């Protein structure tokens, strides 16, 4: 077992760290306040090749793996979690399923545009009555000659406001029940009948876009079907195995930002005639944050490396997300406590980190769903 990153992996991490510290840290508060990411950030992400990070080189991407993506996402999220989730969803939830399940023609059509960020991806699974029970979705796809006609409402779609391509999960069989009768479709967002609905006002990651996507008599050619008819749900779940590693990496990034802010404050802030970092009560908090973050990172890197080895990582990804998201919230809570009353105001970034951390226990499968996935695997 090798705990060292290769030279190339360390280079990826350092490049991502440099970008995040220079370009994201100074903008994170602004992104949060304005409710969007600065347009120039999209351009820099393009120049650095981060949109096409995991897209194969023959389709214009960097062809990197899940471990490198986890390294990238930890750094981006340590700088700005809104930017981090935007890149994570694009790479993990759209680039990945096209690469893993697409035909040659689908890959040639879509991957180059995703690699440059000329089209940003979004993932449309959740519906008003199908959240944790994703297999209960009712968006319909009905055949009309060779075409498909889609109708339905998707919610909580990350990147919805500016996405150019969506993967949409829709019911293609009324006889097959639950997760069995669902198919996956690649839907250009400019297709007539597709519109972006309500933009959510969120507790955290406010700079990222979260919207409804409405589908009204959306006509798609047969070539829009990704994978086999009625076999879309396993694609959705396989995709989330990768996505959950990305959100776990996000959680580590946010948690690490909390630890770094705590260390700084512990050195700067004096009480009882001494920097508060001299008190064991503070030292123990820092030690626990750092230890849990390292443990979470090991789980994330194990899941990423195992997926890169071509194995199914359903329980490993769920463990990584379950643990890392809990650690992020622990770190945010301890960081706020170390900052005391000042941390409860927007004078310090911990207030934002505290809000940003919370979502990691909710999206791409809530904490209790991860426990179900892990337990099912143990009992199978
Ligand atoms: N990989 C491949 N196939 C998988 C799989 C995986 N990880 N997990 C399940 N499958 C397959 C199963 O083998 C089964 O296949 P068969 O039809 O051949 O039997 C099929 O998928 C159905 O699986 P289940 O019986 O396990 O389905 P279920 O209805 O019991 O659901 C669940 C299981 C784990 C609860 C699932 O519904 C789930 O993960 N729910 C949470 C949904 C979620 O994470 N939503 C997040 C949306 S994205 C988001 O957050 C917004 C964003 O943009 C960031």
Tab-separated table of C-alpha atoms and ligand atoms in Angstrom:
chain	number	residue	atom	x	y	z
A	1	UNK	CA	0.000	0.000	0.000
A	2	UNK	CA	1.389	3.396	-0.993
A	3	UNK	CA	0.282	6.511	0.871
A	4	UNK	CA	2.431	8.826	-1.268
A	5	UNK	CA	1.010	10.702	-4.229
A	6	UNK	CA	2.931	10.291	-7.469
A	7	UNK	CA	4.821	13.300	-8.776
A	8	UNK	CA	2.046	13.962	-11.302
A	9	UNK	CA	-0.682	13.699	-8.668
A	10	UNK	CA	1.193	16.081	-6.359
A	11	UNK	CA	1.530	18.475	-9.303
A	12	UNK	CA	-2.225	18.360	-9.941
A	13	UNK	CA	-2.901	19.052	-6.264
A	14	UNK	CA	-0.427	21.935	-6.155
A	15	UNK	CA	-1.799	23.509	-9.330
A	16	UNK	CA	-5.348	23.242	-7.955
A	17	UNK	CA	-4.251	24.652	-4.592
A	18	UNK	CA	-2.496	27.563	-6.232
A	19	UNK	CA	-5.571	28.400	-8.310
A	20	UNK	CA	-7.968	28.007	-5.387
A	21	UNK	CA	-5.923	30.147	-3.012
A	22	UNK	CA	-5.289	32.891	-5.612
A	23	UNK	CA	-8.620	33.007	-7.422
A	24	UNK	CA	-11.274	31.409	-5.210
A	25	UNK	CA	-10.435	32.356	-1.623
A	26	UNK	CA	-10.643	36.110	-2.407
A	27	UNK	CA	-13.969	35.604	-4.213
A	28	UNK	CA	-15.730	33.087	-1.949
A	29	UNK	CA	-17.547	35.702	0.117
A	30	UNK	CA	-18.594	37.585	-3.022
A	31	UNK	CA	-19.890	34.400	-4.657
A	32	UNK	CA	-21.937	33.694	-1.533
A	33	UNK	CA	-23.348	37.211	-1.357
A	34	UNK	CA	-24.160	37.665	-5.032
A	35	UNK	CA	-25.547	34.138	-5.402
A	36	UNK	CA	-23.388	33.290	-8.410
A	37	UNK	CA	-19.837	32.515	-9.450
A	38	UNK	CA	-17.903	35.286	-11.203
A	39	UNK	CA	-17.934	34.712	-14.989
A	40	UNK	CA	-14.123	35.083	-15.133
A	41	UNK	CA	-13.807	32.038	-12.857
A	42	UNK	CA	-15.549	29.935	-15.521
A	43	UNK	CA	-12.933	31.179	-17.997
A	44	UNK	CA	-9.978	30.339	-15.743
A	45	UNK	CA	-11.431	26.883	-15.071
A	46	UNK	CA	-11.517	26.446	-18.834
A	47	UNK	CA	-7.906	27.612	-19.304
A	48	UNK	CA	-6.742	25.213	-16.620
A	49	UNK	CA	-8.636	22.300	-18.192
A	50	UNK	CA	-10.716	21.621	-15.075
A	51	UNK	CA	-13.993	21.153	-16.974
A	52	UNK	CA	-12.464	18.276	-18.928
A	53	UNK	CA	-10.469	16.902	-16.053
A	54	UNK	CA	-11.755	13.306	-16.280
A	55	UNK	CA	-12.761	13.322	-19.942
A	56	UNK	CA	-10.477	11.096	-22.074
A	57	UNK	CA	-7.739	12.851	-24.017
A	58	UNK	CA	-9.094	11.619	-27.359
A	59	UNK	CA	-12.241	13.644	-26.605
A	60	UNK	CA	-10.361	16.790	-25.623
A	61	UNK	CA	-10.042	16.259	-21.875
A	62	UNK	CA	-7.146	15.682	-19.505
A	63	UNK	CA	-8.003	11.985	-19.084
A	64	UNK	CA	-7.358	11.985	-15.341
A	65	UNK	CA	-8.868	9.590	-12.824
A	66	UNK	CA	-11.043	9.764	-9.740
A	67	UNK	CA	-8.087	10.179	-7.384
A	68	UNK	CA	-6.877	13.253	-9.259
A	69	UNK	CA	-10.458	14.535	-9.301
A	70	UNK	CA	-10.675	14.074	-5.530
A	71	UNK	CA	-7.423	16.030	-5.121
A	72	UNK	CA	-8.751	18.796	-7.359
A	73	UNK	CA	-12.097	18.952	-5.580
A	74	UNK	CA	-10.576	19.093	-2.096
A	75	UNK	CA	-8.548	22.132	-3.179
A	76	UNK	CA	-11.380	23.919	-5.010
A	77	UNK	CA	-13.727	23.397	-2.086
A	78	UNK	CA	-11.155	24.591	0.438
A	79	UNK	CA	-11.298	27.834	-1.574
A	80	UNK	CA	-14.979	28.101	-2.527
A	81	UNK	CA	-17.508	25.297	-2.099
A	82	UNK	CA	-19.887	26.867	-4.633
A	83	UNK	CA	-17.253	26.582	-7.342
A	84	UNK	CA	-16.295	23.133	-6.078
A	85	UNK	CA	-19.749	21.620	-6.453
A	86	UNK	CA	-20.176	23.178	-9.897
A	87	UNK	CA	-17.053	21.417	-11.169
A	88	UNK	CA	-17.866	18.204	-9.289
A	89	UNK	CA	-21.334	17.801	-10.810
A	90	UNK	CA	-20.060	18.623	-14.304
A	91	UNK	CA	-17.268	16.021	-14.172
A	92	UNK	CA	-18.827	13.285	-12.033
A	93	UNK	CA	-22.513	13.415	-12.843
A	94	UNK	CA	-22.434	14.136	-16.572
A	95	UNK	CA	-18.984	13.530	-18.055
A	96	UNK	CA	-18.668	10.206	-16.245
A	97	UNK	CA	-21.911	8.466	-17.347
A	98	UNK	CA	-21.364	9.455	-20.997
A	99	UNK	CA	-17.852	8.040	-20.781
A	100	UNK	CA	-18.980	4.873	-19.019
A	101	UNK	CA	-22.267	4.134	-20.806
A	102	UNK	CA	-22.322	6.218	-24.004
A	103	UNK	CA	-22.011	4.975	-27.564
A	104	UNK	CA	-19.013	6.107	-29.615
A	105	UNK	CA	-21.314	8.591	-31.378
A	106	UNK	CA	-22.597	10.022	-28.068
A	107	UNK	CA	-19.056	10.388	-26.772
A	108	UNK	CA	-17.930	12.114	-29.955
A	109	UNK	CA	-20.940	14.411	-29.922
A	110	UNK	CA	-20.853	15.524	-26.287
A	111	UNK	CA	-17.517	14.941	-24.565
A	112	UNK	CA	-15.484	17.552	-26.504
A	113	UNK	CA	-18.051	20.252	-25.656
A	114	UNK	CA	-18.053	19.215	-22.006
A	115	UNK	CA	-14.238	19.085	-21.943
A	116	UNK	CA	-13.955	22.767	-22.843
A	117	UNK	CA	-16.827	23.849	-20.620
A	118	UNK	CA	-18.631	25.189	-23.695
A	119	UNK	CA	-21.457	23.067	-22.367
A	120	UNK	CA	-21.735	22.677	-18.617
A	121	UNK	CA	-23.451	19.532	-17.398
A	122	UNK	CA	-26.318	18.966	-14.989
A	123	UNK	CA	-27.971	15.859	-13.533
A	124	UNK	CA	-31.758	15.654	-13.402
A	125	UNK	CA	-32.894	12.836	-11.138
A	126	UNK	CA	-34.694	14.358	-8.157
A	127	UNK	CA	-38.370	15.311	-8.361
A	128	UNK	CA	-40.804	16.865	-5.884
A	129	UNK	CA	-41.940	13.387	-4.785
A	130	UNK	CA	-38.763	11.436	-5.552
A	131	UNK	CA	-35.842	12.520	-3.378
A	132	UNK	CA	-34.252	9.732	-1.331
A	133	UNK	CA	-36.642	7.347	-3.111
A	134	UNK	CA	-35.192	8.202	-6.503
A	135	UNK	CA	-36.795	5.104	-8.061
A	136	UNK	CA	-40.209	6.678	-7.444
A	137	UNK	CA	-39.737	9.335	-10.126
A	138	UNK	CA	-42.656	10.028	-12.462
A	139	UNK	CA	-41.198	12.151	-15.279
A	140	UNK	CA	-42.351	10.260	-18.352
A	141	UNK	CA	-40.696	9.391	-21.651
A	142	UNK	CA	-43.142	8.030	-24.213
A	143	UNK	CA	-42.274	6.728	-27.673
A	144	UNK	CA	-43.565	8.607	-30.718
A	145	UNK	CA	-42.266	6.799	-33.801
A	146	UNK	CA	-38.504	6.739	-33.347
A	147	UNK	CA	-38.614	9.753	-31.043
A	148	UNK	CA	-39.225	10.109	-27.315
A	149	UNK	CA	-41.477	12.726	-25.731
A	150	UNK	CA	-40.529	13.766	-22.200
A	151	UNK	CA	-42.747	15.460	-19.622
A	152	UNK	CA	-42.030	16.225	-15.983
A	153	UNK	CA	-40.453	18.444	-13.360
A	154	UNK	CA	-36.960	18.013	-11.962
A	155	UNK	CA	-35.821	19.868	-8.847
A	156	UNK	CA	-32.591	20.684	-6.991
A	157	UNK	CA	-30.621	20.613	-10.230
A	158	UNK	CA	-27.078	21.851	-9.623
A	159	UNK	CA	-25.837	24.041	-12.543
A	160	UNK	CA	-29.420	24.290	-13.856
A	161	UNK	CA	-29.225	28.012	-14.668
A	162	UNK	CA	-26.297	27.750	-17.087
A	163	UNK	CA	-26.146	24.073	-18.061
A	164	UNK	CA	-25.927	23.228	-21.753
A	165	UNK	CA	-26.505	19.493	-21.424
A	166	UNK	CA	-28.597	17.512	-18.958
A	167	UNK	CA	-28.829	13.849	-18.151
A	168	UNK	CA	-32.515	13.307	-17.472
A	169	UNK	CA	-33.951	10.186	-15.862
A	170	UNK	CA	-37.482	9.399	-16.984
A	171	UNK	CA	-39.965	6.554	-16.704
A	172	UNK	CA	-40.164	4.566	-19.943
A	173	UNK	CA	-42.317	1.719	-18.665
A	174	UNK	CA	-45.591	1.856	-16.792
A	175	UNK	CA	-45.528	-1.920	-16.286
A	176	UNK	CA	-42.123	-2.111	-14.631
A	177	UNK	CA	-42.319	-0.549	-11.193
A	178	UNK	CA	-39.985	1.653	-9.153
A	179	UNK	CA	-36.357	1.740	-10.275
A	180	UNK	CA	-36.917	-0.893	-12.970
A	181	UNK	CA	-38.758	1.126	-15.641
A	182	UNK	CA	-36.473	4.167	-15.825
A	183	UNK	CA	-34.201	5.265	-18.702
A	184	UNK	CA	-31.477	7.891	-19.038
A	185	UNK	CA	-31.571	10.589	-21.747
A	186	UNK	CA	-29.040	13.179	-22.897
A	187	UNK	CA	-30.944	16.407	-23.322
A	188	UNK	CA	-29.450	19.601	-24.814
A	189	UNK	CA	-30.885	22.403	-22.701
A	190	UNK	CA	-31.880	24.415	-25.792
A	191	UNK	CA	-34.312	21.678	-26.893
A	192	UNK	CA	-37.820	23.163	-27.301
A	193	UNK	CA	-39.893	22.414	-24.203
A	194	UNK	CA	-36.955	22.500	-21.787
A	195	UNK	CA	-36.985	25.452	-19.419
A	196	UNK	CA	-35.300	26.457	-16.196
A	197	UNK	CA	-37.766	27.025	-13.348
A	198	UNK	CA	-37.406	28.352	-9.826
A	199	UNK	CA	-33.896	29.116	-8.578
A	200	UNK	CA	-33.517	27.941	-4.973
A	201	UNK	CA	-32.382	30.312	-2.224
A	202	UNK	CA	-30.172	28.061	-0.162
A	203	UNK	CA	-28.663	28.042	3.325
A	204	UNK	CA	-25.158	27.528	1.936
A	205	UNK	CA	-23.217	27.045	-1.322
A	206	UNK	CA	-25.163	30.128	-2.376
A	207	UNK	CA	-22.853	30.916	-5.272
A	208	UNK	CA	-23.801	27.659	-6.995
A	209	UNK	CA	-26.901	27.366	-9.143
A	210	UNK	CA	-29.736	25.103	-7.974
A	211	UNK	CA	-32.903	25.223	-10.043
A	212	UNK	CA	-35.920	23.369	-11.293
A	213	UNK	CA	-35.713	21.989	-14.829
A	214	UNK	CA	-39.098	21.760	-16.508
A	215	UNK	CA	-39.795	19.378	-19.388
A	216	UNK	CA	-42.874	20.019	-21.468
A	217	UNK	CA	-43.409	17.811	-24.515
A	218	UNK	CA	-39.675	17.641	-25.111
A	219	UNK	CA	-39.058	15.708	-28.324
A	220	UNK	CA	-35.798	13.762	-28.446
A	221	UNK	CA	-34.356	11.515	-31.140
A	222	UNK	CA	-33.719	7.827	-30.399
A	223	UNK	CA	-30.001	8.661	-30.184
A	224	UNK	CA	-30.656	10.619	-26.967
A	225	UNK	CA	-31.157	7.401	-24.998
A	226	UNK	CA	-28.073	6.642	-22.882
A	227	UNK	CA	-27.599	2.943	-22.237
A	228	UNK	CA	-30.433	0.446	-22.494
A	229	UNK	CA	-34.120	1.270	-22.296
A	230	UNK	CA	-35.470	0.696	-18.759
A	231	UNK	CA	-31.923	0.281	-17.411
A	232	UNK	CA	-31.324	3.922	-16.532
A	233	UNK	CA	-31.516	3.510	-12.756
A	234	UNK	CA	-28.305	1.479	-12.457
A	235	UNK	CA	-26.642	4.240	-14.534
A	236	UNK	CA	-27.965	6.849	-12.083
A	237	UNK	CA	-26.621	4.840	-9.140
A	238	UNK	CA	-23.251	4.058	-10.729
A	239	UNK	CA	-22.915	7.764	-11.511
A	240	UNK	CA	-23.678	8.649	-7.900
A	241	UNK	CA	-20.972	6.233	-6.724
A	242	UNK	CA	-18.517	8.580	-8.431
A	243	UNK	CA	-20.415	11.732	-7.433
A	244	UNK	CA	-20.382	10.730	-3.772
A	245	UNK	CA	-16.591	10.496	-3.839
A	246	UNK	CA	-16.615	14.058	-5.208
A	247	UNK	CA	-18.918	15.331	-2.452
A	248	UNK	CA	-16.791	13.547	0.144
A	249	UNK	CA	-13.761	15.387	-1.290
A	250	UNK	CA	-15.786	18.604	-1.093
A	251	UNK	CA	-16.468	17.884	2.581
A	252	UNK	CA	-12.747	17.440	3.259
A	253	UNK	CA	-12.008	20.728	1.499
A	254	UNK	CA	-14.555	22.604	3.607
A	255	UNK	CA	-13.372	20.836	6.775
A	256	UNK	CA	-9.770	21.681	5.993
A	257	UNK	CA	-10.654	25.346	5.490
A	258	UNK	CA	-12.264	25.218	8.952
A	259	UNK	CA	-9.134	23.701	10.473
A	260	UNK	CA	-6.878	26.278	8.814
A	261	UNK	CA	-9.115	29.157	9.965
A	262	UNK	CA	-9.133	27.680	13.477
A	263	UNK	CA	-5.345	27.440	13.635
A	264	UNK	CA	-4.999	31.033	12.504
A	265	UNK	CA	-7.528	32.285	15.036
A	266	UNK	CA	-6.011	30.199	17.830
A	267	UNK	CA	-2.689	31.949	17.228
A	268	UNK	CA	-4.121	35.461	16.775
A	269	UNK	CA	-6.757	35.623	19.485
A	270	UNK	CA	-5.601	36.351	23.017
A	271	UNK	CA	-7.601	35.771	26.165
A	272	UNK	CA	-6.492	35.482	29.797
A	273	UNK	CA	-3.160	36.968	28.714
A	274	UNK	CA	-2.275	34.300	26.149
A	275	UNK	CA	-3.109	33.192	22.574
A	276	UNK	CA	-6.050	30.807	22.964
A	277	UNK	CA	-4.050	28.135	21.082
A	278	UNK	CA	-2.061	27.714	24.315
A	279	UNK	CA	-5.141	26.288	26.048
A	280	UNK	CA	-5.681	22.543	25.895
A	281	UNK	CA	-9.409	22.994	25.269
A	282	UNK	CA	-8.508	24.568	21.916
A	283	UNK	CA	-5.600	22.198	21.195
A	284	UNK	CA	-7.835	19.148	21.577
A	285	UNK	CA	-10.312	20.556	19.116
A	286	UNK	CA	-7.556	21.140	16.550
A	287	UNK	CA	-6.165	17.636	17.109
A	288	UNK	CA	-9.581	16.013	16.663
A	289	UNK	CA	-10.342	18.028	13.524
A	290	UNK	CA	-7.020	17.142	11.938
A	291	UNK	CA	-7.231	13.430	12.821
A	292	UNK	CA	-10.775	13.053	11.517
A	293	UNK	CA	-9.919	14.928	8.316
A	294	UNK	CA	-6.976	12.621	7.651
A	295	UNK	CA	-9.157	9.547	8.247
A	296	UNK	CA	-11.825	10.925	5.910
A	297	UNK	CA	-9.218	11.620	3.241
A	298	UNK	CA	-8.006	8.021	3.417
A	299	UNK	CA	-11.565	6.761	2.844
A	300	UNK	CA	-11.995	9.129	-0.096
A	301	UNK	CA	-8.705	8.154	-1.703
A	302	UNK	CA	-9.445	4.450	-1.219
A	303	UNK	CA	-12.820	4.796	-2.932
A	304	UNK	CA	-11.315	6.882	-5.746
A	305	UNK	CA	-8.421	4.481	-6.358
A	306	UNK	CA	-10.744	1.468	-6.299
A	307	UNK	CA	-13.029	3.090	-8.876
A	308	UNK	CA	-9.975	3.936	-10.973
A	309	UNK	CA	-9.085	0.232	-10.832
A	310	UNK	CA	-12.421	-0.483	-12.524
A	311	UNK	CA	-14.165	-2.006	-9.523
A	312	UNK	CA	-17.631	-1.177	-8.238
A	313	UNK	CA	-17.284	1.078	-5.187
A	314	UNK	CA	-20.845	1.455	-3.957
A	315	UNK	CA	-20.139	0.810	-0.238
A	316	UNK	CA	-16.699	2.465	-0.293
A	317	UNK	CA	-18.123	5.646	-1.846
A	318	UNK	CA	-21.008	5.636	0.632
A	319	UNK	CA	-18.611	5.210	3.578
A	320	UNK	CA	-16.406	8.021	2.286
A	321	UNK	CA	-19.360	10.381	1.913
A	322	UNK	CA	-20.982	9.372	5.189
A	323	UNK	CA	-17.806	9.900	7.174
A	324	UNK	CA	-16.363	12.922	5.373
A	325	UNK	CA	-19.627	14.879	5.482
A	326	UNK	CA	-19.947	14.244	9.216
A	327	UNK	CA	-16.336	15.369	9.685
A	328	UNK	CA	-16.935	18.557	7.685
A	329	UNK	CA	-19.832	19.472	9.939
A	330	UNK	CA	-17.835	18.563	13.059
A	331	UNK	CA	-14.981	20.807	11.880
A	332	UNK	CA	-17.349	23.661	11.038
A	333	UNK	CA	-18.978	23.395	14.453
A	334	UNK	CA	-15.647	23.306	16.319
A	335	UNK	CA	-14.274	26.146	14.190
A	336	UNK	CA	-17.268	28.282	15.045
A	337	UNK	CA	-16.904	27.432	18.739
A	338	UNK	CA	-13.208	28.393	18.678
A	339	UNK	CA	-14.138	31.730	17.095
A	340	UNK	CA	-16.829	32.296	19.738
A	341	UNK	CA	-19.234	35.198	19.171
A	342	UNK	CA	-17.082	36.555	16.342
A	343	UNK	CA	-17.575	33.328	14.412
A	344	UNK	CA	-21.333	33.793	14.553
A	345	UNK	CA	-21.038	37.030	12.584
A	346	UNK	CA	-19.991	37.483	8.982
A	347	UNK	CA	-16.734	39.141	10.069
A	348	UNK	CA	-15.136	35.701	9.722
A	349	UNK	CA	-15.446	33.108	6.973
A	350	UNK	CA	-16.446	30.352	9.410
A	351	UNK	CA	-20.044	31.584	9.227
A	352	UNK	CA	-20.079	30.705	5.504
A	353	UNK	CA	-18.141	27.463	5.954
A	354	UNK	CA	-20.666	26.391	8.606
A	355	UNK	CA	-23.516	26.914	6.129
A	356	UNK	CA	-21.612	25.339	3.219
A	357	UNK	CA	-20.690	22.204	5.198
A	358	UNK	CA	-24.312	21.351	5.961
A	359	UNK	CA	-25.278	20.353	2.430
A	360	UNK	CA	-22.624	17.630	2.258
A	361	UNK	CA	-24.795	15.541	4.586
A	362	UNK	CA	-27.792	16.011	2.317
A	363	UNK	CA	-27.128	16.026	-1.431
A	364	UNK	CA	-26.093	13.099	-3.628
A	365	UNK	CA	-27.734	10.835	-1.056
A	366	UNK	CA	-28.456	11.952	2.503
A	367	UNK	CA	-26.442	10.506	5.382
A	368	UNK	CA	-29.118	7.938	6.208
A	369	UNK	CA	-29.212	6.779	2.579
A	370	UNK	CA	-25.445	6.190	2.748
A	371	UNK	CA	-26.036	4.072	5.870
A	372	UNK	CA	-28.692	2.067	4.007
A	373	UNK	CA	-26.323	1.489	1.083
A	374	UNK	CA	-23.506	0.353	3.418
A	375	UNK	CA	-25.768	-1.895	5.504
A	376	UNK	CA	-27.363	-3.518	2.434
A	377	UNK	CA	-23.904	-4.406	1.222
A	378	UNK	CA	-23.025	-5.935	4.612
A	379	UNK	CA	-26.198	-7.995	4.687
A	380	UNK	CA	-26.188	-9.067	1.035
B	1	LIG	N1	-24.247	0.749	-9.297
B	1	LIG	C1	-24.872	0.025	-10.262
B	1	LIG	N2	-26.138	-0.442	-10.134
B	1	LIG	C2	-26.780	-0.174	-8.973
B	1	LIG	C3	-26.196	0.547	-7.926
B	1	LIG	C4	-24.866	1.015	-8.124
B	1	LIG	N3	-24.257	1.732	-7.172
B	1	LIG	N4	-27.064	0.666	-6.919
B	1	LIG	C5	-28.173	0.015	-7.298
B	1	LIG	N5	-28.007	-0.497	-8.550
B	1	LIG	C6	-28.956	-1.284	-9.318
B	1	LIG	C7	-29.399	-2.492	-8.520
B	1	LIG	O1	-28.508	-3.562	-8.709
B	1	LIG	C8	-30.769	-2.760	-9.107
B	1	LIG	O2	-30.564	-3.398	-10.366
B	1	LIG	P1	-31.584	-4.538	-10.917
B	1	LIG	O3	-32.684	-3.776	-11.556
B	1	LIG	O4	-30.745	-5.272	-11.908
B	1	LIG	O5	-32.028	-5.362	-9.751
B	1	LIG	C9	-31.305	-1.381	-9.409
B	1	LIG	O6	-30.167	-0.517	-9.509
B	1	LIG	C10	-32.226	-0.847	-8.309
B	1	LIG	O7	-31.480	-0.757	-7.115
B	1	LIG	P2	-32.150	-0.834	-5.681
B	1	LIG	O8	-33.083	-2.014	-5.637
B	1	LIG	O9	-31.087	-0.765	-4.666
B	1	LIG	O10	-33.073	0.486	-5.672
B	1	LIG	P3	-33.853	1.214	-4.504
B	1	LIG	O11	-35.087	1.794	-5.049
B	1	LIG	O12	-33.967	0.317	-3.313
B	1	LIG	O13	-32.917	2.482	-4.189
B	1	LIG	C11	-31.356	3.813	-2.922
B	1	LIG	C12	-31.773	2.441	-3.504
B	1	LIG	C13	-29.939	3.569	-2.453
B	1	LIG	C14	-32.211	4.235	-1.755
B	1	LIG	C15	-31.373	4.891	-4.045
B	1	LIG	O14	-32.698	5.245	-4.367
B	1	LIG	C16	-30.619	6.141	-3.647
B	1	LIG	O15	-29.393	6.204	-3.731
B	1	LIG	N6	-31.363	7.209	-3.222
B	1	LIG	C17	-30.738	8.509	-3.023
B	1	LIG	C18	-30.847	9.323	-4.292
B	1	LIG	C19	-29.785	10.378	-4.393
B	1	LIG	O16	-28.645	10.196	-3.999
B	1	LIG	N7	-30.147	11.521	-4.986
B	1	LIG	C20	-29.213	12.570	-5.216
B	1	LIG	C21	-29.529	13.261	-6.511
B	1	LIG	S1	-28.281	14.281	-7.188
B	1	LIG	C22	-28.171	15.642	-6.211
B	1	LIG	O17	-28.036	15.521	-5.039
B	1	LIG	C23	-28.205	17.025	-6.747
B	1	LIG	C24	-26.961	17.486	-7.346
B	1	LIG	O18	-26.958	17.885	-8.483
B	1	LIG	C25	-25.711	17.616	-6.545
